[in-house]
Amino acid sequence: MQILHTVSDIRHCIKNWRNAGQRIAFVPTMGNLHAGHLQLVQEAKHHADKVIVSIFVNPTQFGVNEDFADYPRTETADCEKLAAESCDVVFLPTVEMIYAPNAQTTVSVSDVSKNYCGSSRAGHFDGVATVVCKLFNIVQPDISLFGLKDFQQFVVILTLVRDLHLPIELIGVPTVRELDGLAMSSRNGYLNSVARETAPKLYQTLQQARDELIAGQAITVVEQHAITKLTQAGFIVDYFKVAKRSDLQFATLDDNALIILVAAKLDTTRLIDNLWVDK
Ligand code: PAF
C-alpha cells in the first residue's frame, strides 16, 4: 500500500492506472477508522481494480464550537487497518494543500442541505460539498462510496454529482452497527460508560417509531412520542423527523418510501442515525 501526500503524487499514480485500463474506487474519510469505514473499502474492492482512501479532517465542515481540534487523529493505526484490507493508496493531504490561502471557491447544494443537520450545523454541508468536490477532482475516481448513516450527506453528494455532471458513480453502504444496535461512528469514542449504555436507545427508538408508522399512527404523533422517550432517557434531541427518502422533504401521510432521521446529544456527544421505512 502506498501512502501519498500531494496532488501531483495522486495524479501520477492514477495516470498509470488509467493507462493500464484500471477502474478506480475512492473512499473519502476523516480517519479514526472503524468497521463501518472498512466495510466501505471491502465493498469498493468489488467494484474496482484499485481503491484509494483519503484521510483528511476537513476544517470547513466543523462549526466554531464543534470538535475540530479534538477530533481523533489516528493516522498510523488507520494506515495499518487499510493495509490489512489491501487498500492500494492512502491519500493524506494537509489543510494548506486542500485550502490554499487564496482559495475563494465554495460549493453549496441548496435545498437538501437546508434542514436536519443543515439547520443545526450552519455551513456544515457547504464544507462537506466543497471538500468532496475538491477530492473528486484530485482523485478522479470512477466510483465513490459513502456510509448511509450520514444519509443527508449522501443525498447532498448525489445532488452535487448530478448538478455538476461529474462522471462518478456513487454507492451508499448500509450502516454498520455494534451488537447492541448503536451505529458505528468515530464520535462514539467520546461517550463515557453511562452514556455508552444509554446510546443504543437511539436506534431502539427509531425501530419503535418505524413500527408505529407502519401501524398507521400519525407522523407528528410518532415524532413527538420518540422525542419524549429520548428526552426521558437523557438525550437532548436536535431533531427526530420523518422525511421522504427521495428528496428529504418532510413526509406526509401519502408518502411511502420514508426515512426517519434523528440527531441527539448525550452529554456533549452528538449522535446521528436513521432508519428506512417502507409503508
Ligand atoms: O463522512 C465523512 O467522513 C466526511 O464528511 C467526508 C465525506 C469524508 C468529507 O469530509
CSV table of C-alpha atoms and ligand atoms in Angstrom, one decimal:
chain,number,residue,atom,x,y,z
A,1,MET,CA,0.0,0.0,0.0
A,2,GLN,CA,1.3,3.4,-0.9
A,3,ILE,CA,0.9,6.5,1.3
A,4,LEU,CA,0.7,9.6,-0.9
A,5,HIS,CA,0.7,13.2,0.3
A,6,THR,CA,0.5,15.5,-2.7
A,7,VAL,CA,-1.9,16.2,-5.5
A,8,SER,CA,0.8,15.5,-8.1
A,9,ASP,CA,1.6,12.1,-6.5
A,10,ILE,CA,-2.0,11.1,-6.8
A,11,ARG,CA,-2.2,12.4,-10.4
A,12,HIS,CA,0.9,10.4,-11.4
A,13,CYS,CA,-0.5,7.3,-9.7
A,14,ILE,CA,-3.9,7.4,-11.3
A,15,LYS,CA,-2.4,8.2,-14.7
A,16,ASN,CA,-0.6,4.9,-14.7
A,17,TRP,CA,-3.7,3.0,-13.6
A,18,ARG,CA,-5.8,4.7,-16.2
A,19,ASN,CA,-3.2,3.9,-18.9
A,20,ALA,CA,-3.5,0.2,-17.8
A,21,GLY,CA,-7.3,0.5,-18.2
A,22,GLN,CA,-8.0,0.1,-14.5
A,23,ARG,CA,-11.1,1.2,-12.7
A,24,ILE,CA,-10.7,3.4,-9.6
A,25,ALA,CA,-12.8,3.5,-6.4
A,26,PHE,CA,-12.5,6.2,-3.8
A,27,VAL,CA,-13.5,6.3,-0.2
A,28,PRO,CA,-13.2,9.7,1.5
A,29,THR,CA,-12.8,9.6,5.3
A,30,MET,CA,-11.8,11.8,8.2
A,31,GLY,CA,-9.9,8.9,9.7
A,32,ASN,CA,-10.2,7.2,13.1
A,33,LEU,CA,-11.4,4.2,11.1
A,34,HIS,CA,-13.8,1.7,12.4
A,35,ALA,CA,-15.6,-1.4,10.9
A,36,GLY,CA,-18.0,0.9,9.1
A,37,HIS,CA,-15.2,2.5,7.1
A,38,LEU,CA,-13.5,-0.9,6.4
A,39,GLN,CA,-16.9,-2.1,5.1
A,40,LEU,CA,-16.7,0.7,2.5
A,41,VAL,CA,-13.2,-0.4,1.5
A,42,GLN,CA,-14.3,-4.0,1.2
A,43,GLU,CA,-17.3,-3.0,-0.9
A,44,ALA,CA,-15.1,-0.8,-3.1
A,45,LYS,CA,-12.9,-3.7,-4.0
A,46,HIS,CA,-15.9,-5.5,-5.5
A,47,HIS,CA,-16.5,-2.6,-7.9
A,48,ALA,CA,-13.0,-1.5,-9.0
A,49,ASP,CA,-9.4,-2.6,-9.6
A,50,LYS,CA,-7.8,0.0,-7.4
A,51,VAL,CA,-9.0,1.6,-4.1
A,52,ILE,CA,-7.9,5.0,-2.8
A,53,VAL,CA,-8.9,6.1,0.7
A,54,SER,CA,-8.3,9.7,1.8
A,55,ILE,CA,-7.9,10.7,5.4
A,56,PHE,CA,-8.5,14.4,5.9
A,57,VAL,CA,-10.1,16.0,8.9
A,58,ASN,CA,-11.8,18.8,7.0
A,59,PRO,CA,-11.9,22.1,9.0
A,60,THR,CA,-14.6,23.7,6.9
A,61,GLN,CA,-17.3,21.2,7.9
A,62,PHE,CA,-16.9,22.0,11.7
A,63,GLY,CA,-18.7,24.9,13.3
A,64,VAL,CA,-16.8,27.3,15.6
A,65,ASN,CA,-17.9,25.5,18.8
A,66,GLU,CA,-17.5,22.0,17.4
A,67,ASP,CA,-14.9,19.3,17.9
A,68,PHE,CA,-12.4,20.0,15.0
A,69,ALA,CA,-9.4,20.4,17.4
A,70,ASP,CA,-10.4,17.3,19.4
A,71,TYR,CA,-11.4,15.1,16.5
A,72,PRO,CA,-9.4,11.8,16.9
A,73,ARG,CA,-6.4,11.7,14.6
A,74,THR,CA,-5.1,8.1,14.4
A,75,GLU,CA,-3.3,8.0,11.1
A,76,THR,CA,-0.8,5.3,12.0
A,77,ALA,CA,-3.4,2.9,13.2
A,78,ASP,CA,-5.7,3.8,10.3
A,79,CYS,CA,-3.0,3.0,7.7
A,80,GLU,CA,-2.4,-0.4,9.4
A,81,LYS,CA,-6.1,-1.2,9.1
A,82,LEU,CA,-6.2,-0.1,5.5
A,83,ALA,CA,-3.1,-2.1,4.6
A,84,ALA,CA,-4.8,-5.2,6.1
A,85,GLU,CA,-7.8,-4.6,3.8
A,86,SER,CA,-5.4,-4.4,0.8
A,87,CYS,CA,-6.2,-0.8,0.1
A,88,ASP,CA,-4.0,0.4,-2.7
A,89,VAL,CA,-3.4,4.0,-1.8
A,90,VAL,CA,-4.0,6.2,1.2
A,91,PHE,CA,-4.1,9.9,0.4
A,92,LEU,CA,-3.1,12.2,3.4
A,93,PRO,CA,-3.2,15.8,2.3
A,94,THR,CA,-2.6,18.8,4.5
A,95,VAL,CA,-5.1,21.5,5.2
A,96,GLU,CA,-2.9,24.0,3.3
A,97,MET,CA,-2.9,21.8,0.3
A,98,ILE,CA,-6.6,21.4,0.1
A,99,TYR,CA,-7.3,25.0,1.1
A,100,ALA,CA,-4.7,27.3,-0.4
A,101,PRO,CA,-4.6,30.6,1.5
A,102,ASN,CA,-6.1,32.4,-1.6
A,103,ALA,CA,-8.9,29.9,-2.2
A,104,GLN,CA,-12.2,31.6,-2.9
A,105,THR,CA,-14.5,28.8,-4.1
A,106,THR,CA,-17.2,27.2,-2.0
A,107,VAL,CA,-19.6,24.5,-3.3
A,108,SER,CA,-23.1,24.8,-1.9
A,109,VAL,CA,-26.0,22.4,-2.5
A,110,SER,CA,-29.0,24.5,-1.6
A,111,ASP,CA,-32.3,22.6,-0.9
A,112,VAL,CA,-31.2,19.3,0.5
A,113,SER,CA,-28.6,20.9,2.8
A,114,LYS,CA,-31.2,23.1,4.5
A,115,ASN,CA,-33.0,21.0,7.2
A,116,TYR,CA,-32.0,18.5,9.8
A,117,CYS,CA,-28.1,18.7,10.4
A,118,GLY,CA,-28.0,21.6,8.0
A,119,SER,CA,-30.2,23.8,10.2
A,120,SER,CA,-28.3,23.0,13.4
A,121,ARG,CA,-24.8,23.0,11.9
A,122,ALA,CA,-24.6,26.2,9.9
A,123,GLY,CA,-22.2,25.8,6.9
A,124,HIS,CA,-21.6,22.1,7.6
A,125,PHE,CA,-22.8,20.8,4.2
A,126,ASP,CA,-21.1,23.6,2.3
A,127,GLY,CA,-17.8,22.3,3.9
A,128,VAL,CA,-18.7,18.7,3.0
A,129,ALA,CA,-19.7,19.5,-0.6
A,130,THR,CA,-16.6,21.7,-1.1
A,131,VAL,CA,-14.1,19.2,0.2
A,132,VAL,CA,-15.7,16.2,-1.5
A,133,CYS,CA,-15.7,18.2,-4.8
A,134,LYS,CA,-12.0,19.0,-4.4
A,135,LEU,CA,-11.2,15.4,-3.5
A,136,PHE,CA,-13.2,14.1,-6.5
A,137,ASN,CA,-11.2,16.5,-8.8
A,138,ILE,CA,-7.9,15.3,-7.4
A,139,VAL,CA,-8.6,11.6,-7.3
A,140,GLN,CA,-10.9,11.4,-10.4
A,141,PRO,CA,-12.5,8.1,-9.4
A,142,ASP,CA,-15.0,6.0,-11.4
A,143,ILE,CA,-16.9,5.3,-8.2
A,144,SER,CA,-17.1,6.6,-4.7
A,145,LEU,CA,-18.6,5.0,-1.6
A,146,PHE,CA,-20.2,6.6,1.4
A,147,GLY,CA,-21.9,5.3,4.6
A,148,LEU,CA,-25.6,5.6,4.7
A,149,LYS,CA,-25.5,6.6,8.4
A,150,ASP,CA,-24.9,10.1,7.1
A,151,PHE,CA,-27.9,9.9,4.8
A,152,GLN,CA,-28.4,13.6,4.4
A,153,GLN,CA,-24.7,13.9,3.4
A,154,PHE,CA,-25.2,11.1,0.9
A,155,VAL,CA,-28.1,13.0,-0.7
A,156,VAL,CA,-26.1,16.2,-0.7
A,157,ILE,CA,-23.3,14.5,-2.6
A,158,LEU,CA,-25.7,12.7,-5.0
A,159,THR,CA,-27.2,16.1,-5.8
A,160,LEU,CA,-23.7,17.7,-6.3
A,161,VAL,CA,-22.7,14.9,-8.7
A,162,ARG,CA,-25.9,15.2,-10.6
A,163,ASP,CA,-25.9,19.0,-10.8
A,164,LEU,CA,-22.2,19.3,-11.8
A,165,HIS,CA,-22.3,16.4,-14.2
A,166,LEU,CA,-19.4,14.6,-12.5
A,167,PRO,CA,-18.8,11.2,-14.2
A,168,ILE,CA,-18.7,9.4,-10.8
A,169,GLU,CA,-21.0,6.6,-9.7
A,170,LEU,CA,-22.0,6.8,-6.0
A,171,ILE,CA,-22.7,3.9,-3.8
A,172,GLY,CA,-24.3,4.2,-0.4
A,173,VAL,CA,-23.3,1.4,2.0
A,174,PRO,CA,-25.7,0.4,4.9
A,175,THR,CA,-24.8,1.4,8.4
A,176,VAL,CA,-22.6,-1.0,10.4
A,177,ARG,CA,-23.8,-1.4,14.0
A,178,GLU,CA,-22.4,-2.5,17.3
A,179,LEU,CA,-24.0,-5.7,18.7
A,180,ASP,CA,-26.4,-3.5,20.8
A,181,GLY,CA,-27.5,-1.6,17.7
A,182,LEU,CA,-25.5,1.6,18.2
A,183,ALA,CA,-24.4,2.9,14.7
A,184,MET,CA,-20.6,2.9,14.4
A,185,SER,CA,-19.2,6.3,14.5
A,186,SER,CA,-15.8,7.9,15.2
A,187,ARG,CA,-17.6,10.1,17.8
A,188,ASN,CA,-18.7,7.0,19.9
A,189,GLY,CA,-15.3,7.1,21.5
A,190,TYR,CA,-16.3,10.4,23.2
A,191,LEU,CA,-19.1,8.6,25.2
A,192,ASN,CA,-18.4,7.8,28.9
A,193,SER,CA,-19.6,4.5,30.2
A,194,VAL,CA,-23.0,5.7,31.4
A,195,ALA,CA,-23.7,7.5,28.0
A,196,ARG,CA,-22.5,4.4,26.1
A,197,GLU,CA,-25.1,2.3,27.9
A,198,THR,CA,-27.8,4.8,27.0
A,199,ALA,CA,-26.7,5.4,23.4
A,200,PRO,CA,-28.4,2.2,21.9
A,201,LYS,CA,-31.8,3.7,22.8
A,202,LEU,CA,-31.4,6.0,19.8
A,203,TYR,CA,-31.7,3.0,17.4
A,204,GLN,CA,-34.4,1.3,19.6
A,205,THR,CA,-36.5,4.5,19.4
A,206,LEU,CA,-36.1,4.6,15.6
A,207,GLN,CA,-37.3,1.0,15.4
A,208,GLN,CA,-40.3,1.7,17.7
A,209,ALA,CA,-41.2,4.8,15.5
A,210,ARG,CA,-40.9,2.6,12.4
A,211,ASP,CA,-43.4,0.1,13.9
A,212,GLU,CA,-45.8,2.9,14.9
A,213,LEU,CA,-45.7,4.4,11.4
A,214,ILE,CA,-46.4,1.0,9.8
A,215,ALA,CA,-49.3,0.5,12.3
A,216,GLY,CA,-50.8,3.8,10.8
A,217,GLN,CA,-50.1,6.3,13.5
A,218,ALA,CA,-49.9,10.0,12.5
A,219,ILE,CA,-46.4,11.2,11.7
A,220,THR,CA,-46.4,14.1,14.1
A,221,VAL,CA,-47.6,11.8,16.9
A,222,VAL,CA,-44.8,9.3,16.2
A,223,GLU,CA,-42.2,12.1,16.1
A,224,GLN,CA,-43.4,13.7,19.4
A,225,HIS,CA,-43.6,10.3,21.1
A,226,ALA,CA,-40.0,9.5,20.1
A,227,ILE,CA,-38.7,12.9,21.3
A,228,THR,CA,-40.4,12.5,24.6
A,229,LYS,CA,-38.9,9.0,25.1
A,230,LEU,CA,-35.4,10.1,24.1
A,231,THR,CA,-35.6,13.2,26.4
A,232,GLN,CA,-36.7,11.0,29.3
A,233,ALA,CA,-33.7,8.7,28.6
A,234,GLY,CA,-31.3,11.7,28.9
A,235,PHE,CA,-30.8,12.8,25.3
A,236,ILE,CA,-31.0,16.4,24.2
A,237,VAL,CA,-32.9,15.9,20.9
A,238,ASP,CA,-31.8,18.1,18.0
A,239,TYR,CA,-34.4,16.7,15.6
A,240,PHE,CA,-36.4,13.5,15.1
A,241,LYS,CA,-38.2,13.8,11.7
A,242,VAL,CA,-39.9,11.5,9.2
A,243,ALA,CA,-38.9,12.5,5.7
A,244,LYS,CA,-39.3,11.4,2.1
A,245,ARG,CA,-36.3,9.3,1.1
A,246,SER,CA,-36.1,10.7,-2.4
A,247,ASP,CA,-35.6,14.4,-1.6
A,248,LEU,CA,-35.6,14.7,2.2
A,249,GLN,CA,-38.8,16.9,2.2
A,250,PHE,CA,-40.9,16.4,5.3
A,251,ALA,CA,-43.2,13.4,4.8
A,252,THR,CA,-46.9,13.4,4.6
A,253,LEU,CA,-49.5,10.7,5.2
A,254,ASP,CA,-49.5,9.6,1.5
A,255,ASP,CA,-45.7,9.1,1.2
A,256,ASN,CA,-44.5,5.5,1.3
A,257,ALA,CA,-40.7,5.5,0.8
A,258,LEU,CA,-39.7,7.1,4.1
A,259,ILE,CA,-36.7,7.7,6.3
A,260,ILE,CA,-36.7,8.6,9.9
A,261,LEU,CA,-33.8,10.9,10.8
A,262,VAL,CA,-32.5,11.6,14.2
A,263,ALA,CA,-29.7,13.7,15.8
A,264,ALA,CA,-29.4,13.9,19.6
A,265,LYS,CA,-26.8,14.7,22.2
A,266,LEU,CA,-25.7,12.7,25.1
A,267,ASP,CA,-23.7,15.0,27.3
A,268,THR,CA,-21.6,16.8,24.7
A,269,THR,CA,-21.5,13.9,22.2
A,270,ARG,CA,-23.8,14.5,19.1
A,271,LEU,CA,-25.0,11.2,17.6
A,272,ILE,CA,-27.0,10.8,14.4
A,273,ASP,CA,-28.8,7.8,13.0
A,274,ASN,CA,-31.6,6.9,10.6
A,275,LEU,CA,-34.0,4.1,9.6
A,276,TRP,CA,-35.7,3.4,6.3
A,277,VAL,CA,-39.4,2.7,6.4
A,278,ASP,CA,-41.5,1.3,3.5
A,279,LYS,CA,-45.2,1.6,4.3
B,1,PAF,O1,-18.3,11.4,6.2
B,1,PAF,C1,-17.2,11.9,6.4
B,1,PAF,O2,-16.3,11.3,7.0
B,1,PAF,C2,-16.9,13.3,5.9
B,1,PAF,O3,-18.0,14.1,6.0
B,1,PAF,C3,-16.3,13.3,4.4
B,1,PAF,C4,-17.3,12.7,3.4
B,1,PAF,C5,-15.0,12.4,4.4
B,1,PAF,C6,-15.9,14.7,4.0
B,1,PAF,O4,-15.0,15.3,4.8
